[in-house]
Amino acid sequence: MGDYRQAYERSLRDPEGFWREAAEAIDWDSPPGRILDDGAAPIYRWFPDARLNTCHNALDRHVAAGRGEQAALIHDSPVTGTVRTYSYRELRDEVALFAGALRRLGVGPGDRVVIYMAMIPEAVIAMLACARLGAVHSVVFGGFGAAELAARIDDAHPTVIVASSCGIEASRVVEYQPLLARALELATYQPAHCVILQRPQLLADLTPGRDVAWADAVAAAEPAECVPVAATDPLYILYTSGTTGRPKGVVRDNGGHAVALRWSMSAIFAAGPGDVFWAASDVGWVVGHSYIVYAPLLTGATTVLYEGKPVGTPDAGAFWRVVAQHRVNVMFTAPTAIRAVKKEDPEGKLLTGHDVSSLRLLFLAGERLDPETYAWAGERLGVPVIDNWWQTETGWPIAASPRGLETLPTRPGSPSVPVPGYRVRVVDPSGADVPPGEDGSIVIGLPLPPGCLPTLWQDDERYVRSYLSAFPGNYLTGDGGRFDADGYLYVMGRTDDVINVAGHRLSTGAMEEVLAAHPAVAECAVIGVHDPLKGQLPRGFVVLKAGFAGQPEQLSAELVAMVRDRIGPVAALRRVDVVPGLPKTRSGKILRRTMRGIADGVPEAVPSTIEDPAVLDALRPILTD
Ligand code: COA
Ligand code: AMP
C-alpha cells in the first residue's frame, strides 16, 4: 500500500490517533488530552481541552528556535514599486506592538476586529496582532463595496475596524475612506474606534475621537504578550457568499486550524521551514488567510505578499519575476491568473531572463482547472502542476495530490484524490453512493477534519441547516462531480447559486437582491455563464413593471452601477438585459439552470414542468448572444 493510501485509511479508521500525532508539531500551553469532542454532534470540536496561542506558533516560537533573522514576510509591490522584507524578529516585534495598540483601544480576548485593507504588511500584522490577543479578526476583501462591508460589521460587531486609506489597483487608486464611511452609515452597529493606516498615495481624513492613525496608535503602545486561548476559541470569521444576500460567517478555531495547516504544508505542499512559499491570492480570501498568512508562518517558511496582478503590473512576466527574485520554491495561485498570463503571452516569452529554477511545484485552486491551462503551465514552467479543491468552509484542501506523502500521478481535469481526514463521497439525491463514473453531489462524512469550520458565527442553526441537513451525517459541499474507477475526483461545478468569477466566490442570489430593489424591476434572474478568462461571468435578466417609461439601455446601466456600488467591482456584472419574461416551472421557480445551459451552449433538456415554452424560446437568442 502506498504512503498516501496508508495515511488516508488511517485518518478515517483512527482520526484521533492521526490528529494527535499531527498536533505534536504545534506548541501548546496546555497540550491536548482529548482529541475530538463529539458530545454535541453533528457539531464537533477538535482538541476540546487544549490551550495555545496561534501568533506564538506563527512567530515567537520560531524566533526562540533561532529563526529570528530569517525572512518571515516579503512584501513585493509592483503597484508602488517597493519590496520590503521582515525577518521573523521584526514581524514579531511589529505584531506585538500593534497588539498593544489594539489592547489600548479596548480589544481583548474574544472581541472582534474587522480588517479592510490592501495587500500590505500591516494587513498581516493586524491579523496576527488579533491572534496574539486572542481576539477574532474578520478580514473583508478590498474589492467589496460598502453594503457588503456593512453587512459584515453588523454581523461581527467589531470593537475596532482597521483600514488602510487606499488600495492600489493597476489602473487606479481605490479610496477606502468613502467606502468605510458609507458602510458605517449603513450599519446599525458602530465600532468604538477605527485605526487608519495612512498610505502616502492617498491620505484619509480622520474623524476625531473615533479614528486613530496607525502610526499614532503604535507610537503610544507597549508590546503585548501572547494570550493563550482554548483550542476551540475562534481565531477568525471569514464571510463568504451563500445562496442569499446574507453572507455566511465561517468560523475558524485556533487549535484545529494550527494543526491542520501545519500538517498540510508538509503533507500536501511538500514545503518546510526555510522554504519560500508564495500564494498569489489576497488576504481577503481563504487562500490568503491559510496560505499567505498562517500556514507558511506556522511552518517557519518565508511567505511572499504580492501587491500586484498577474498581468498589467507591469506585464505578464510579473509572476516569473517574483519567483526568480525571491527564489520561490512553492507557488499557489488561481487558474484564472494563469489564463490571464497565457492570454497575454501565449508562448511564455516573458519567462526568458527569469531564472525560475528554484520553483518545485505550482498549486492551482479556487475554481475548476481546465486541462488546457493545466498543460500550458506545466509545459512552460517544467514543474508539476497540482490542482487542489477546497472552499472557504474547509480552510485547506479537500482533494489534492499530497506531494509530501507520495508522488501520485496527476490527471488533467481532476484535483486528484481525497486528502487524509476527509471522507469524500459522491451521492445521489437519496444519499446513496453513486458508482464511479456517475455524477452526484459531493459530500464529506462527519466529522470534518481539524481546521474546517466548526460552525457559522453565532448561528449553529444556520450551519446545520445549510450544510448538515441535506444528507444527515454528511457535510454538503455544494459542488457536484464524480469519482473515476481509480478514486480520482472530478469536481464539475456548484449545484447552488454560488458562482466563481476570476477565482472570486460570489452569490447570484445577492446580485438578484440588488436588481430586485430597483423600482422599475418586476422580477429578475442572475446566472453565471462560461467565460474563457474568468471561468464564469454573471449576466442579469430583468422583467419590467408595467408602465415603465424610461430607456431600457439606461436602466441596464443603472442596474450594473447598483451592483458595482453595493457588492463591489469584483462582482463584474457588466450586462443586464431587459426581457419580456423569465422561463418558469408551473410552480413559479425560475429555470436558471436551463438558461445557463443555453447560454453556455450545453444541450439542456427543457423540463417538462415548464409553464410556457414560448417564454424560453423568446429568450434563446438573447442568451446565446
Ligand atoms: N480592491 C479594489 N478593487 C478591486 C480589488 C481590490 N482588492 N480587486 C479587484 N478589484 C476590482 C478591479 O480593479 C476591477 O475593477 P474595474 O471593473 O474597475 O476594472 C474589478 O474589481 C474586477 O477585478 P478582477 O476580477 O480582478 O478582474 P480584472 O479584469 O481586473 O483582472 C485577473 C483579471 C484574472 C487578472 C484577476 O481577476 C486575477 O488576478 N484573478 C486571480 C484571483 C485570485 O487570485 N483569487 C484568489 C483565489 S486563489
Ligand atoms: P471559495 O470558498 O472562494 O474557496 O470557493 C470554493 C468553491 O470554488 C468550491 O466550492 C468550488 O466550487 C470552487 N473550487 C475551488 N477549487 C476548485 C478546484 N480545484 N476545482 C473545481 N472547483 C474548485
JSON list of C-alpha atoms and ligand atoms in Angstrom, two decimals, residues 238 240-241 250 285-287 335 364-369 386-395 398-399 413-415 475 477-480 490-496 498-500 503-506 536, ligand 2:
[
{"chain": "A", "resi": 238, "resn": "LEU", "atom": "CA", "xyz": [-14.39, 34.94, 7.18]},
{"chain": "A", "resi": 240, "resn": "THR", "atom": "CA", "xyz": [-18.38, 34.00, 2.23]},
{"chain": "A", "resi": 241, "resn": "SER", "atom": "CA", "xyz": [-21.14, 34.02, -0.33]},
{"chain": "A", "resi": 250, "resn": "VAL", "atom": "CA", "xyz": [-17.33, 30.92, 8.52]},
{"chain": "A", "resi": 285, "resn": "TRP", "atom": "CA", "xyz": [-9.97, 35.30, 0.62]},
{"chain": "A", "resi": 286, "resn": "VAL", "atom": "CA", "xyz": [-9.47, 31.99, 2.34]},
{"chain": "A", "resi": 287, "resn": "VAL", "atom": "CA", "xyz": [-6.41, 31.13, 0.26]},
{"chain": "A", "resi": 335, "resn": "PRO", "atom": "CA", "xyz": [-6.26, 29.08, -12.76]},
{"chain": "A", "resi": 364, "resn": "LEU", "atom": "CA", "xyz": [-3.77, 25.92, -8.51]},
{"chain": "A", "resi": 365, "resn": "ALA", "atom": "CA", "xyz": [-7.16, 26.24, -6.82]},
{"chain": "A", "resi": 366, "resn": "GLY", "atom": "CA", "xyz": [-10.23, 28.40, -6.44]},
{"chain": "A", "resi": 367, "resn": "GLU", "atom": "CA", "xyz": [-12.14, 27.18, -9.48]},
{"chain": "A", "resi": 368, "resn": "ARG", "atom": "CA", "xyz": [-12.08, 24.25, -11.89]},
{"chain": "A", "resi": 369, "resn": "LEU", "atom": "CA", "xyz": [-8.69, 23.86, -13.55]},
{"chain": "A", "resi": 386, "resn": "ILE", "atom": "CA", "xyz": [-1.19, 20.38, -8.68]},
{"chain": "A", "resi": 387, "resn": "ASP", "atom": "CA", "xyz": [-4.90, 21.10, -8.87]},
{"chain": "A", "resi": 388, "resn": "ASN", "atom": "CA", "xyz": [-6.47, 21.18, -5.41]},
{"chain": "A", "resi": 389, "resn": "TRP", "atom": "CA", "xyz": [-10.12, 21.56, -4.46]},
{"chain": "A", "resi": 390, "resn": "TRP", "atom": "CA", "xyz": [-11.45, 23.20, -1.33]},
{"chain": "A", "resi": 391, "resn": "GLN", "atom": "CA", "xyz": [-13.61, 26.00, -0.03]},
{"chain": "A", "resi": 392, "resn": "THR", "atom": "CA", "xyz": [-13.69, 28.84, 2.47]},
{"chain": "A", "resi": 393, "resn": "GLU", "atom": "CA", "xyz": [-15.54, 26.50, 4.81]},
{"chain": "A", "resi": 394, "resn": "THR", "atom": "CA", "xyz": [-12.83, 23.84, 4.92]},
{"chain": "A", "resi": 395, "resn": "GLY", "atom": "CA", "xyz": [-9.84, 26.23, 5.02]},
{"chain": "A", "resi": 398, "resn": "ILE", "atom": "CA", "xyz": [-10.23, 18.51, 0.48]},
{"chain": "A", "resi": 399, "resn": "ALA", "atom": "CA", "xyz": [-8.73, 16.88, -2.61]},
{"chain": "A", "resi": 413, "resn": "GLY", "atom": "CA", "xyz": [-9.35, 17.92, -15.04]},
{"chain": "A", "resi": 414, "resn": "SER", "atom": "CA", "xyz": [-9.09, 16.25, -11.63]},
{"chain": "A", "resi": 415, "resn": "PRO", "atom": "CA", "xyz": [-7.81, 17.63, -8.32]},
{"chain": "A", "resi": 475, "resn": "TYR", "atom": "CA", "xyz": [-21.36, 17.89, 5.12]},
{"chain": "A", "resi": 477, "resn": "THR", "atom": "CA", "xyz": [-20.04, 20.84, -0.19]},
{"chain": "A", "resi": 478, "resn": "GLY", "atom": "CA", "xyz": [-22.41, 22.45, -2.72]},
{"chain": "A", "resi": 479, "resn": "ASP", "atom": "CA", "xyz": [-20.25, 21.04, -5.51]},
{"chain": "A", "resi": 480, "resn": "GLY", "atom": "CA", "xyz": [-21.19, 18.29, -7.92]},
{"chain": "A", "resi": 490, "resn": "TYR", "atom": "CA", "xyz": [-13.66, 15.32, -10.76]},
{"chain": "A", "resi": 491, "resn": "VAL", "atom": "CA", "xyz": [-15.31, 18.48, -9.44]},
{"chain": "A", "resi": 492, "resn": "MET", "atom": "CA", "xyz": [-17.62, 19.84, -12.10]},
{"chain": "A", "resi": 493, "resn": "GLY", "atom": "CA", "xyz": [-19.22, 22.91, -10.52]},
{"chain": "A", "resi": 494, "resn": "ARG", "atom": "CA", "xyz": [-21.63, 24.23, -7.93]},
{"chain": "A", "resi": 495, "resn": "THR", "atom": "CA", "xyz": [-25.08, 22.80, -7.57]},
{"chain": "A", "resi": 496, "resn": "ASP", "atom": "CA", "xyz": [-26.37, 26.01, -5.94]},
{"chain": "A", "resi": 498, "resn": "VAL", "atom": "CA", "xyz": [-22.75, 30.33, -5.97]},
{"chain": "A", "resi": 499, "resn": "ILE", "atom": "CA", "xyz": [-20.58, 31.32, -8.93]},
{"chain": "A", "resi": 500, "resn": "ASN", "atom": "CA", "xyz": [-16.84, 31.74, -9.35]},
{"chain": "A", "resi": 503, "resn": "GLY", "atom": "CA", "xyz": [-11.37, 32.94, -8.60]},
{"chain": "A", "resi": 504, "resn": "HIS", "atom": "CA", "xyz": [-13.73, 35.15, -6.56]},
{"chain": "A", "resi": 505, "resn": "ARG", "atom": "CA", "xyz": [-16.72, 33.44, -4.99]},
{"chain": "A", "resi": 506, "resn": "LEU", "atom": "CA", "xyz": [-19.94, 35.38, -5.49]},
{"chain": "A", "resi": 536, "resn": "GLN", "atom": "CA", "xyz": [-17.60, 32.47, -15.15]},
{"chain": "B", "resi": 2, "resn": "AMP", "atom": "P1", "xyz": [-14.05, 29.58, -2.08]},
{"chain": "B", "resi": 2, "resn": "AMP", "atom": "O1", "xyz": [-14.90, 29.36, -0.90]},
{"chain": "B", "resi": 2, "resn": "AMP", "atom": "O2", "xyz": [-13.99, 31.01, -2.51]},
{"chain": "B", "resi": 2, "resn": "AMP", "atom": "O3", "xyz": [-12.68, 28.98, -1.92]},
{"chain": "B", "resi": 2, "resn": "AMP", "atom": "O4", "xyz": [-14.74, 28.83, -3.30]},
{"chain": "B", "resi": 2, "resn": "AMP", "atom": "C1", "xyz": [-14.97, 27.46, -3.19]},
{"chain": "B", "resi": 2, "resn": "AMP", "atom": "C2", "xyz": [-15.56, 26.93, -4.45]},
{"chain": "B", "resi": 2, "resn": "AMP", "atom": "O5", "xyz": [-14.65, 27.14, -5.54]},
{"chain": "B", "resi": 2, "resn": "AMP", "atom": "C3", "xyz": [-15.77, 25.45, -4.40]},
{"chain": "B", "resi": 2, "resn": "AMP", "atom": "O6", "xyz": [-16.98, 25.09, -3.77]},
{"chain": "B", "resi": 2, "resn": "AMP", "atom": "C4", "xyz": [-15.73, 25.07, -5.87]},
{"chain": "B", "resi": 2, "resn": "AMP", "atom": "O7", "xyz": [-16.96, 25.32, -6.49]},
{"chain": "B", "resi": 2, "resn": "AMP", "atom": "C5", "xyz": [-14.70, 26.02, -6.42]},
{"chain": "B", "resi": 2, "resn": "AMP", "atom": "N1", "xyz": [-13.37, 25.40, -6.47]},
{"chain": "B", "resi": 2, "resn": "AMP", "atom": "C6", "xyz": [-12.31, 25.69, -5.69]},
{"chain": "B", "resi": 2, "resn": "AMP", "atom": "N2", "xyz": [-11.23, 24.96, -6.06]},
{"chain": "B", "resi": 2, "resn": "AMP", "atom": "C7", "xyz": [-11.62, 24.18, -7.09]},
{"chain": "B", "resi": 2, "resn": "AMP", "atom": "C8", "xyz": [-10.97, 23.18, -7.89]},
{"chain": "B", "resi": 2, "resn": "AMP", "atom": "N3", "xyz": [-9.70, 22.88, -7.72]},
{"chain": "B", "resi": 2, "resn": "AMP", "atom": "N4", "xyz": [-11.71, 22.56, -8.84]},
{"chain": "B", "resi": 2, "resn": "AMP", "atom": "C9", "xyz": [-13.01, 22.86, -9.03]},
{"chain": "B", "resi": 2, "resn": "AMP", "atom": "N5", "xyz": [-13.67, 23.80, -8.31]},
{"chain": "B", "resi": 2, "resn": "AMP", "atom": "C10", "xyz": [-13.00, 24.46, -7.36]}
]
